[in-house]
Every structure is written in C-alpha cells, then in structure tokens.
Amino acid sequence: MMDTLHAGQMNAPETFDSVNPATSEVIATFPVFGQAEVDAALGRAREAASWWAGLDWKDRQTRLLAWKSHLIRYIGRLAELVHNETGKPLDDAKLEIVLAIAHIDWAARNAKRVLEQRRVRPGLTALNQAAYVEYLPLGVIGVIGPWNYPVFTPIGSIAYALAAGNAVLFKPSELTPAVGGWLVSSFGEVVPEHPVLQLVTGAGPTGEALARSGVDKIAFTGSTATARKVMAACAQNLTPMIAECGGKDAVLVDSDANLDAAADATAWGAVSNAGQTCIGVERVYVVDEVYQAFIDKLTERMSRARAGDDREADYGPMTMPSQAEVVEDHIADAMARGGRAVLGGMQSIRRPYVDPVILADVPDQSTAVQDETFGPTVTVSRVSDLSEGVDRANANKYALGSTVFAGNVKKAMAAARALRAGMTAINSVIAFATVPGLPFGGVGDSGFGRIHGPDGLREFTRAKAITRQRMKPPLNLTTLTRSDKDMNRLLTLTTLLHGKRYR
Ligand code: NDP
C-alpha cells in the first residue's frame, strides 16, 4: 500500500492553478503537458482527424451547428467562467460568446461553398483539359490562445479549422484554462466519437512543445514577442503558422464627424475589457477644428466608466497583474516627455484595477504612442486634416485594426483604404470583427495570416489542383516525339494571344 502510494506520488504530474484575478481565489487545477503528453495527444488527434475529414460536409456542419446551440443554451455558465478567470463583467463575457457563436455558424454553413472542388477555366493553351481546384484539410492544427478573449479569439481559429475538416489541439493561456476546458468538453458532448478537439494545458513551454510537435499548422494569438519564439520553434519542422499579434489601433476624427458618436465609440473602445483588447482603441487623431470639443465629450464619457468586480462595473481588473506595470510605465513616460493627463494619471493605477486615463500632447516617440499599452488609456493628438491623421496612424510598427469617424463617405473610404491596418471600421468601432465573412488579421508587428471568412477557412487547408485530359491536344508538346511543326504552331499561337504591344 505504502509502495503504491509512494509510486503514485513519484509519478504525480506537475500541475498549475487558474486564479480569479479580482479575488485571488483558485478556480481549478490543471496538468502541465510536457512534450511527451503533447506528442501523445497529437497521435490521438491524427486518428480523429482522418475520421473527421472522412465525414461529408453536411455531417460536419450538423455537428458544428449542434455545438453552437450548446454554447447558446449554456451561455450563462460559460460567461460565469470567463468572468471568474478574466475578471471581465458578465455582459462583456456574454457579448464575446455571442460573437464567437456567429463565427461557428458562418464557418459551418460556408465551408462547403468555399472549399469544395470546383472547375477552373483551363485557358486557350490547355483547352483540351478539365481543371479543378479544391481545398483539403491540413490534418491537425495547434491553436495557441491568449487570455483576454478566451472564447472569441481561439474560436476564430478553432471553428474555421474544424469546419475545414481538421482536428485541433488547443492550448489556452495558463490564465484561462478552465474556459478552454469548457469549450473542449462541450464540443466532446456533440462529437463524442473521437477526440477531434483536445485540450493541452500548461504555460509557455507547453505552447512551445505544441509548436515543435509536428502539427500541420499553428494558429497563434498573443504578443509579438511570443510569436517570434513560436515561429522559431515551428521552423524546425517547417510548420506553417498564423500570427495574430498585438495592436496599437488608432481612431481618426474628421471635422465633419458626429462627435457624440465618435466620443462614445472611442470611450468604449478604450476602456472595455480594461483596454486589454488587441483591437482596442489606444490612439486618437482629431482634426484641429473639433479637437477641443472632442476631448470634452470623450472626457465626459470616460470619466463615467468605473472599474470593479461588482455587477454594475463597466470593466474589470487587469487580468494579468504585471500588465499594470506596463500601463504605469507608459503613463510615466508620456508625462516625462511633456504629455498632459486630461483625465486620471499615475493615481489611476489601483492594482488590480486601472481607472480610465486620457493623455494629450504626448510626443510621437513616447511608449504610450508607439507600444501596445493594453490598458484603459488613450492618447489624443491634434492633426491638421484627415490625411495627416492617416500618416501619423500609419507611423507605427503595429497595424491591426483602425477606425475613421467622418461625415463625408468618400473621404472616409479613402482614409480607410490608406490606413495600413488589416481592418478599418467607419463610424463605429470593431465592426469588422462582427462580420463573419470578413478576414481578420494584421500586418507588420501585428502578425500575418487571416482568420474569419473565406480567407480564414482557406488558412487551414492546402490547395489541391487536378487536370483531366478530355481530348487529344491539338499540339502534342509534352512528348519526346514533338516536331518542329508543333513548336512553330505553338509560337504562332502564342504570338497571336500575347504578342500585342502594350505601353
Ligand atoms: P502571450 O504572447 O503572452 O501568450 C499567448 C499564448 O502563447 C499563451 O497561450 C501563452 O501561454 C503562449 N506562450 C507563451 N510563451 C510561449 C512559447 N514560448 N511558445 C509557445 N507558446 C507560448 O499573449 P497574452 O496571452 O498575454 O495575450 C495578449 C496579447 O495577445 C496582446 O499582445 C494582444 O494584443 C494579443 N491578441 C491579439 C489578438 C489578435 O487577434 N490579433 C486577439 C487577442 C489578443 P501562457 O499564457 O500559458 O504563458
């Protein structure tokens, strides 16, 4: 008996706790997956993947829709878990889940249309061929998720990877493993046959083990610094990856904008989720004529926002305690360089909470303008016109989302197109993330690859091209008996088709 107990203790797996950031209470305990456990999960996933890929489109669609309705039936329970692990208000958690559900629905309903085999025009030189393209699943996708939107963000990869016919190994952030576990077990209830979606828990080294395991693609969402490490780990097996990284999103406000709407959207975009949003508003560029009026309206709205853990709070604590230091450093740096706190300031840091902060006249080279703050703060800068706003917004290593508030639709559209960000919303914030058919992702330090929409489905596939000869070719070119006559005919035809002069 003693021996058995002793052996059990020797083999006890390493574990870690998930903790409520507002109360420091332990929520649950999870095993730390090492390389061996990740590899074993990958072995199970490979079998599950071939079963899942073998189902027809309708079967996969029905199961994904069943998962979606399961999430909406138990939205209260899942939202409670999100609230407990991240500290965000329950309604914000519900909003996040509702958005995720829309993506599961879209991916399930559109996978066949986007990915199934279709004919492609063969072109004049290959008229005797029938040509086809289809998008086949890659196999097993490793999804590495962040803690700030523990449902919406990973579902943006998981739902599309599953709908495309892949199995998934999901490593949630060590801060939100219970939410990850809930998502995986709810999927297991509607797809009990095989472990098509599995949970892999642990901290950074577990994510690294997943990136090294030989999965067929990694869908990473997190900071730019970690993306670099994941990419290095992926390089060993030439494992491709999507990197959805941080942002420093700007709002541009033109002189003819609806200032109430602009201030309202900016305030929400800056403080919701305590500013811990990759597409949260961190910078605002306002055209001179309306600068003061905008600041007044923004101050009025942001000063009403309250951080707390109670049901009426507008937003919760900093989920990751160390993030408060980054926010504090950015405010200090802005003030030291001559910036002005229009609302709040250093005193706004009340760990684990941070009150809303508006900074004005902050020099462009300060960290509050250049780096991701990830707190309920904004910098507001004066610009002479919308075009200067675009240039200043673009002068940043990040380029994820962005927003334009303007009355003139033509000007707003031109500014939106000129912004280097992957996504732009006109006259509202983050609307692009709520349209499932639109691609989501950034450029520069914000990463590469796209989730959501048809691009998001194709990210988890490999294109397969097939040609089928329908009749003998008029010119037989791919033979060792090719004649000079055939070559002459080819050159005559090519000159006819492509010889026209262009200037
Ligand atoms: P991190 O980069 O710290 O972590 C992201 C994930 O990577 C976590 O699961 C983490 O595990 C894991 N990880 C950490 N180290 C490694 C490693 N060496 N190899 C593999 N995986 C590793 O980001 P956060 O969780 O702090 O998330 C916040 C960041 O995510 C912000 O920059 C935010 O802008 C960005 N983000 C981007 C989004 C987008 O769509 N572009 C959406 C949401 C957030 P663990 O947490 O256990 O350490």
XYZ file of C-alpha atoms and ligand atoms in Angstrom:
551
model
C 0.000 0.000 0.000
C 2.791 2.372 1.014
C 4.735 1.413 -2.086
C 1.764 2.073 -4.347
C 1.159 5.460 -2.730
C 4.822 6.332 -2.986
C 4.955 5.357 -6.646
C 1.825 7.422 -7.255
C 3.442 10.448 -5.655
C 6.626 9.986 -7.683
C 4.595 9.986 -10.885
C 2.256 12.802 -9.904
C 2.049 15.135 -12.870
C 3.080 18.735 -12.455
C 0.031 20.973 -12.120
C -0.875 24.654 -12.068
C -3.829 26.645 -10.740
C -6.161 29.009 -12.512
C -6.831 32.019 -10.278
C -9.573 34.680 -10.148
C -7.697 37.978 -10.793
C -10.136 40.040 -8.704
C -10.259 37.804 -5.620
C -7.097 35.648 -5.985
C -9.261 32.558 -5.357
C -8.141 29.312 -7.006
C -10.721 28.271 -9.627
C -9.322 24.897 -10.740
C -6.095 22.928 -11.129
C -4.752 21.586 -14.419
C -1.928 19.276 -15.534
C 1.140 20.707 -17.227
C 1.594 18.958 -20.586
C 5.215 18.265 -21.481
C 6.488 17.202 -24.903
C 5.557 13.530 -24.293
C 1.950 14.389 -23.385
C 1.633 16.772 -26.344
C 3.017 14.121 -28.707
C 0.560 11.551 -27.326
C -2.324 13.985 -27.847
C -1.104 14.542 -31.412
C -1.184 10.781 -32.031
C -4.826 10.646 -30.899
C -5.615 13.747 -32.940
C -4.194 12.186 -36.113
C -6.680 9.310 -35.880
C -9.520 11.670 -35.035
C -8.538 13.892 -37.967
C -8.844 11.123 -40.528
C -12.297 10.199 -39.193
C -13.443 13.853 -39.123
C -12.076 14.587 -42.614
C -13.872 11.476 -43.892
C -17.313 12.767 -42.841
C -19.236 14.594 -45.522
C -19.761 18.354 -45.404
C -23.317 18.010 -44.100
C -22.241 15.779 -41.181
C -19.575 18.216 -40.050
C -21.949 21.135 -40.488
C -24.651 19.489 -38.359
C -22.181 18.792 -35.551
C -20.749 22.302 -35.579
C -24.262 23.772 -35.510
C -25.089 21.470 -32.584
C -22.013 22.823 -30.768
C -23.159 26.370 -31.480
C -26.606 25.737 -29.995
C -24.997 24.037 -26.967
C -22.976 27.220 -26.340
C -26.033 29.443 -26.530
C -28.026 27.108 -24.223
C -25.284 27.222 -21.586
C -24.118 30.777 -22.222
C -24.730 31.718 -18.563
C -22.353 29.027 -17.269
C -19.632 29.785 -19.785
C -19.919 33.540 -19.166
C -19.546 32.951 -15.410
C -16.341 31.026 -16.055
C -14.993 33.774 -18.347
C -15.867 36.354 -15.657
C -14.120 34.320 -12.968
C -10.910 33.720 -14.931
C -10.524 37.132 -16.627
C -12.435 39.454 -14.281
C -14.469 40.972 -17.137
C -18.135 41.832 -16.474
C -20.652 39.075 -17.186
C -22.332 41.005 -20.001
C -19.000 41.534 -21.749
C -18.358 37.801 -21.431
C -21.777 37.105 -22.983
C -21.080 39.542 -25.825
C -17.821 37.737 -26.553
C -19.586 34.353 -26.628
C -22.359 35.658 -28.909
C -19.746 36.896 -31.394
C -17.957 33.535 -31.265
C -21.244 31.724 -31.940
C -21.769 33.813 -35.095
C -18.381 32.618 -36.344
C -19.086 28.928 -35.646
C -22.346 29.334 -37.534
C -20.693 31.051 -40.526
C -17.820 28.576 -40.734
C -20.220 25.617 -40.548
C -22.554 26.983 -43.216
C -19.907 28.216 -45.667
C -17.116 25.631 -45.544
C -18.513 23.531 -48.403
C -19.158 26.541 -50.674
C -15.657 27.957 -50.150
C -13.587 24.774 -50.089
C -15.257 22.073 -52.176
C -13.938 21.071 -55.551
C -14.734 23.453 -58.403
C -13.868 23.776 -62.078
C -11.297 26.323 -63.197
C -11.080 27.697 -66.773
C -8.133 25.953 -68.405
C -7.205 28.816 -70.770
C -6.685 28.652 -74.529
C -3.386 26.758 -74.453
C -4.907 23.964 -72.339
C -8.379 23.835 -73.896
C -8.274 20.029 -74.033
C -8.026 19.833 -70.220
C -10.663 19.966 -67.495
C -9.138 21.774 -64.466
C -10.212 21.519 -60.830
C -9.194 23.028 -57.526
C -10.263 22.082 -54.024
C -9.089 22.901 -50.522
C -8.250 19.869 -48.413
C -7.745 19.830 -44.643
C -4.160 20.025 -43.393
C -4.664 17.403 -40.675
C -4.073 18.604 -37.106
C -3.982 22.292 -36.183
C -2.364 23.553 -32.973
C -4.248 26.570 -31.637
C -2.422 28.689 -29.032
C -4.740 31.243 -27.464
C -4.469 34.353 -25.282
C -6.374 35.153 -22.094
C -8.046 38.453 -22.999
C -10.881 36.979 -25.109
C -10.628 33.308 -24.129
C -13.719 32.319 -26.171
C -13.911 34.674 -29.158
C -10.226 34.640 -30.064
C -9.486 30.882 -30.145
C -12.882 30.132 -31.721
C -11.797 32.388 -34.612
C -9.250 29.682 -35.434
C -10.864 26.552 -33.956
C -14.258 26.867 -35.699
C -12.693 27.517 -39.104
C -10.086 24.751 -38.710
C -12.793 22.241 -37.708
C -15.177 23.333 -40.458
C -12.372 22.805 -42.979
C -12.059 19.180 -41.778
C -9.088 19.342 -39.368
C -8.669 18.063 -35.814
C -7.430 20.635 -33.286
C -5.124 20.636 -30.260
C -5.996 23.730 -28.239
C -3.604 25.268 -25.719
C -5.389 28.099 -23.916
C -3.449 30.673 -21.909
C -2.396 29.450 -18.474
C -4.655 32.253 -17.141
C -7.812 30.834 -18.749
C -7.534 27.024 -18.868
C -10.990 26.441 -17.350
C -12.673 28.338 -20.191
C -10.576 26.328 -22.669
C -11.529 23.102 -20.896
C -15.218 24.008 -21.017
C -15.074 24.672 -24.757
C -13.331 21.365 -25.418
C -15.674 19.275 -23.270
C -18.770 20.954 -24.743
C -17.518 20.015 -28.221
C -16.933 16.466 -26.930
C -20.620 16.292 -25.961
C -21.766 16.894 -29.530
C -18.913 14.932 -31.156
C -18.325 12.044 -28.717
C -16.911 9.529 -31.241
C -13.313 10.767 -31.495
C -11.198 13.458 -29.765
C -11.461 15.897 -32.679
C -10.857 18.873 -30.363
C -8.442 18.241 -27.468
C -7.203 20.410 -24.609
C -3.490 20.843 -23.941
C -2.771 22.755 -20.746
C 0.320 24.460 -19.393
C 2.322 27.654 -19.760
C 4.794 28.849 -22.406
C 6.865 25.618 -22.581
C 3.687 23.647 -23.356
C 2.928 26.028 -26.235
C 6.477 25.552 -27.428
C 6.101 21.749 -27.238
C 2.981 22.072 -29.377
C 4.825 24.205 -31.932
C 7.623 21.579 -32.086
C 5.318 18.553 -32.142
C 4.864 18.298 -35.900
C 1.259 19.562 -36.051
C 0.352 20.650 -39.562
C -0.106 24.335 -38.727
C -0.024 26.590 -35.675
C -2.668 29.287 -35.239
C -1.108 31.585 -32.649
C -2.792 34.558 -30.997
C -0.799 36.546 -28.477
C 2.001 39.051 -28.194
C 4.516 39.815 -30.936
C 7.407 38.783 -28.692
C 5.912 35.315 -28.151
C 5.041 34.978 -31.857
C 8.772 35.245 -32.627
C 9.516 32.352 -30.240
C 6.690 30.243 -31.676
C 7.941 30.897 -35.198
C 11.436 29.767 -34.219
C 10.010 26.546 -32.759
C 7.865 25.991 -35.878
C 10.927 26.456 -38.100
C 12.348 23.081 -37.025
C 9.653 21.126 -38.861
C 8.799 23.849 -41.390
C 5.422 24.024 -39.632
C 3.489 26.961 -41.094
C 1.810 29.400 -38.734
C -0.689 32.226 -38.497
C 0.347 35.017 -36.131
C -2.451 37.178 -34.694
C -0.488 39.592 -32.532
C -0.842 42.873 -30.727
C -2.097 46.224 -31.972
C -1.940 49.961 -31.394
C -5.209 50.861 -33.056
C -5.964 54.450 -33.977
C -9.239 56.345 -34.333
C -9.288 59.271 -36.794
C -11.888 62.008 -36.217
C -12.586 64.407 -39.101
C -14.077 67.903 -38.753
C -17.480 66.787 -40.097
C -17.730 63.692 -37.878
C -20.606 63.076 -35.485
C -18.593 63.933 -32.370
C -21.004 62.335 -29.897
C -20.846 59.035 -31.760
C -17.055 59.315 -32.131
C -16.532 60.063 -28.426
C -18.897 57.301 -27.382
C -17.218 54.677 -29.571
C -13.715 55.809 -28.592
C -14.543 55.676 -24.883
C -15.913 52.147 -25.186
C -13.067 51.021 -27.454
C -10.514 52.350 -24.962
C -11.842 51.069 -21.631
C -13.879 47.947 -22.369
C -12.175 44.798 -21.106
C -9.881 47.197 -19.176
C -8.270 48.073 -22.511
C -6.939 44.503 -22.829
C -8.133 44.160 -26.408
C -5.882 43.596 -29.416
C -8.197 45.863 -31.435
C -8.837 48.246 -28.529
C -8.505 51.999 -29.146
C -5.098 53.247 -27.950
C -4.533 56.387 -30.080
C -6.845 59.112 -31.394
C -6.014 61.697 -34.082
C -8.518 64.563 -34.183
C -8.723 67.315 -36.797
C -7.854 70.682 -35.265
C -11.264 72.390 -35.655
C -13.045 69.809 -33.478
C -10.160 68.796 -31.202
C -11.292 70.562 -28.018
C -14.967 69.671 -28.462
C -13.997 66.007 -28.965
C -11.712 65.922 -25.902
C -14.515 67.403 -23.757
C -17.015 64.797 -24.927
C -14.507 61.947 -24.532
C -13.555 63.104 -21.016
C -17.195 63.305 -20.015
C -17.794 59.707 -21.149
C -14.561 58.100 -19.956
C -14.803 59.706 -16.518
C -18.110 57.872 -16.033
C -16.544 54.432 -16.674
C -15.855 52.516 -13.470
C -13.568 49.543 -12.865
C -14.661 46.901 -10.365
C -15.749 43.333 -9.704
C -19.415 44.096 -8.972
C -22.291 43.582 -11.432
C -22.591 47.299 -12.249
C -18.872 47.817 -13.023
C -18.110 48.870 -16.617
C -14.939 46.832 -16.714
C -12.878 44.552 -14.519
C -9.334 44.249 -13.178
C -6.144 43.804 -15.175
C -6.289 40.064 -15.836
C -2.519 39.686 -15.845
C -1.224 41.556 -12.753
C 2.101 42.521 -14.397
C 0.268 44.435 -17.158
C -0.472 47.269 -14.664
C 3.282 47.952 -14.634
C 3.345 48.398 -18.416
C 0.403 50.818 -18.210
C 2.114 52.717 -15.372
C 5.398 52.936 -17.346
C 3.611 54.269 -20.433
C 1.811 56.984 -18.454
C 5.061 57.956 -16.671
C 6.988 58.094 -19.947
C 4.292 60.229 -21.608
C 4.264 62.704 -18.702
C 8.068 62.839 -18.527
C 8.194 63.756 -22.223
C 5.774 66.660 -21.776
C 2.410 64.915 -22.163
C -0.651 66.069 -20.213
C -3.149 63.900 -18.339
C -6.599 65.234 -19.269
C -8.246 62.503 -17.208
C -6.595 60.398 -14.487
C -2.837 59.865 -14.421
C -0.399 57.892 -12.287
C -3.000 57.804 -9.499
C -5.299 55.809 -11.810
C -3.301 52.632 -11.109
C -5.112 50.958 -8.162
C -3.975 47.333 -8.561
C -5.636 45.122 -9.724
C -7.718 47.959 -11.261
C -6.744 50.836 -13.529
C -9.093 53.827 -13.867
C -9.592 55.494 -17.281
C -6.764 57.738 -18.466
C -6.710 60.300 -21.308
C -3.306 61.678 -22.307
C -2.880 64.681 -24.608
C 0.128 66.409 -26.249
C 2.123 63.186 -25.979
C 5.194 63.186 -28.282
C 5.028 60.573 -31.039
C 8.200 58.795 -29.896
C 6.833 58.011 -26.409
C 5.947 54.430 -25.491
C 2.276 55.415 -24.964
C 2.098 56.202 -28.710
C 4.481 53.541 -30.054
C 3.945 50.388 -27.970
C 0.899 48.327 -27.026
C -0.319 49.630 -23.641
C -3.149 47.093 -23.133
C -4.836 49.248 -20.504
C -7.845 51.624 -20.295
C -5.848 54.566 -21.618
C -5.787 56.657 -24.829
C -3.544 59.322 -26.272
C -5.339 62.114 -28.163
C -3.383 64.128 -30.751
C -4.273 67.141 -32.866
C -3.857 66.895 -36.674
C -4.422 69.458 -39.417
C -6.525 67.159 -41.610
C -7.537 63.536 -42.150
C -4.554 62.855 -44.345
C -2.109 63.848 -41.574
C -4.150 61.576 -39.287
C -3.607 58.659 -41.695
C 0.151 59.333 -41.885
C 0.538 59.514 -38.090
C -1.632 56.453 -37.537
C 0.486 54.551 -40.080
C 3.774 55.548 -38.432
C 3.727 52.544 -36.108
C 5.146 49.027 -36.155
C 1.700 47.610 -35.356
C -1.090 47.581 -37.943
C -4.118 45.573 -36.803
C -7.460 47.463 -36.669
C -8.381 51.140 -37.077
C -11.393 53.462 -37.150
C -12.431 56.550 -39.113
C -15.175 58.916 -37.992
C -16.168 61.296 -40.803
C -19.340 62.692 -42.373
C -18.126 62.595 -45.966
C -18.348 58.965 -47.078
C -15.899 59.364 -49.979
C -13.245 60.906 -47.735
C -13.842 58.275 -45.056
C -13.485 55.427 -47.567
C -10.282 56.946 -48.998
C -8.799 57.288 -45.493
C -9.849 53.722 -44.632
C -8.090 52.384 -47.735
C -4.951 54.412 -46.984
C -4.660 53.102 -43.424
C -2.053 50.323 -43.300
C -4.101 48.331 -40.767
C -5.607 44.966 -41.726
C -9.107 46.211 -40.869
C -10.884 49.570 -40.648
C -14.328 50.447 -39.292
C -16.009 53.663 -40.468
C -18.275 55.464 -37.985
C -18.224 52.616 -35.409
C -15.544 50.604 -33.620
C -14.537 46.940 -34.211
C -17.499 46.284 -36.545
C -15.178 44.303 -38.856
C -14.744 41.635 -36.152
C -18.508 41.101 -36.022
C -18.901 40.349 -39.749
C -18.003 36.662 -40.024
C -17.429 36.858 -43.787
C -14.596 39.396 -43.416
C -10.946 38.417 -42.899
C -9.331 39.370 -39.579
C -5.602 39.928 -39.121
C -2.804 42.446 -39.301
C 0.488 43.321 -40.911
C 3.903 44.293 -39.517
C 4.268 43.528 -35.799
C 0.548 42.706 -35.686
C 1.326 39.451 -37.481
C 0.291 37.668 -40.659
C -2.315 35.271 -41.968
C -6.066 35.701 -41.662
C -8.796 34.151 -39.559
C -12.574 34.515 -40.253
C -14.396 34.425 -43.578
C -13.317 32.519 -46.702
C -9.642 33.501 -46.128
C -9.889 32.091 -42.609
C -11.234 28.776 -43.896
C -8.505 28.505 -46.548
C -5.785 29.168 -43.930
C -6.452 25.681 -42.573
C -6.280 23.873 -45.909
C -3.926 23.001 -48.732
C -4.993 23.815 -52.258
C -5.174 20.727 -54.455
C -5.036 21.155 -58.235
C -6.112 18.449 -60.706
C -6.217 18.420 -64.506
C -8.024 15.768 -66.567
C -7.321 15.436 -70.251
C -10.652 15.463 -72.106
C -9.362 15.066 -75.664
C -6.134 14.743 -77.561
C -4.230 18.054 -77.573
C -4.145 19.929 -80.909
C -0.394 20.276 -80.389
C 1.458 17.468 -78.686
C 4.159 19.303 -76.775
C 4.934 17.036 -73.826
C 6.364 14.147 -75.799
C 9.819 13.101 -76.921
C 8.444 12.907 -80.500
C 7.495 16.641 -80.559
C 8.046 18.002 -84.069
C 9.387 21.353 -85.302
C 5.958 21.922 -86.841
C 4.330 21.643 -83.391
C 6.778 24.179 -81.967
C 6.194 26.595 -84.852
C 2.428 26.338 -84.366
C 2.841 26.983 -80.636
C 4.928 30.106 -81.243
C 2.425 31.384 -83.835
C -0.479 30.822 -81.406
C 1.427 32.457 -78.518
C 2.250 35.483 -80.662
C -1.431 35.785 -81.593
C -2.519 35.514 -77.980
C 0.189 37.525 -76.245
C 2.084 39.451 -78.916
C 0.037 42.643 -78.821
C 2.152 45.691 -77.902
C 1.257 47.500 -74.642
C 2.616 50.772 -73.427
P 1.280 35.866 -24.843
O 2.097 36.104 -26.053
O 1.911 36.026 -23.522
O 0.690 34.379 -24.852
C -0.116 33.884 -25.906
C -0.144 32.371 -25.821
O 1.155 31.859 -26.115
C -0.496 31.856 -24.437
O -1.249 30.679 -24.557
C 0.865 31.572 -23.861
O 0.843 30.663 -22.812
C 1.579 31.009 -25.064
N 3.034 31.029 -24.979
C 3.830 31.766 -24.170
N 5.148 31.507 -24.439
C 5.158 30.599 -25.446
C 6.216 29.948 -26.179
N 7.499 30.184 -25.933
N 5.859 29.078 -27.157
C 4.559 28.843 -27.444
N 3.522 29.428 -26.780
C 3.827 30.301 -25.801
O -0.004 36.786 -25.016
P -1.149 37.047 -23.962
O -1.806 35.755 -23.584
O -0.596 37.912 -22.900
O -2.211 37.850 -24.837
C -2.158 39.204 -25.014
C -1.599 39.533 -26.381
O -2.387 38.901 -27.383
C -1.667 41.012 -26.686
O -0.487 41.435 -27.326
C -2.861 41.108 -27.631
O -2.835 42.232 -28.458
C -2.736 39.830 -28.394
N -4.012 39.460 -29.009
C -4.104 39.510 -30.375
C -5.309 39.220 -30.993
C -5.411 39.217 -32.475
O -6.365 38.630 -32.975
N -4.514 39.825 -33.225
C -6.514 38.879 -30.215
C -6.285 38.848 -28.799
C -5.075 39.126 -28.240
P 0.686 31.197 -21.303
O -0.356 32.259 -21.279
O 0.255 29.991 -20.621
O 2.038 31.738 -20.934
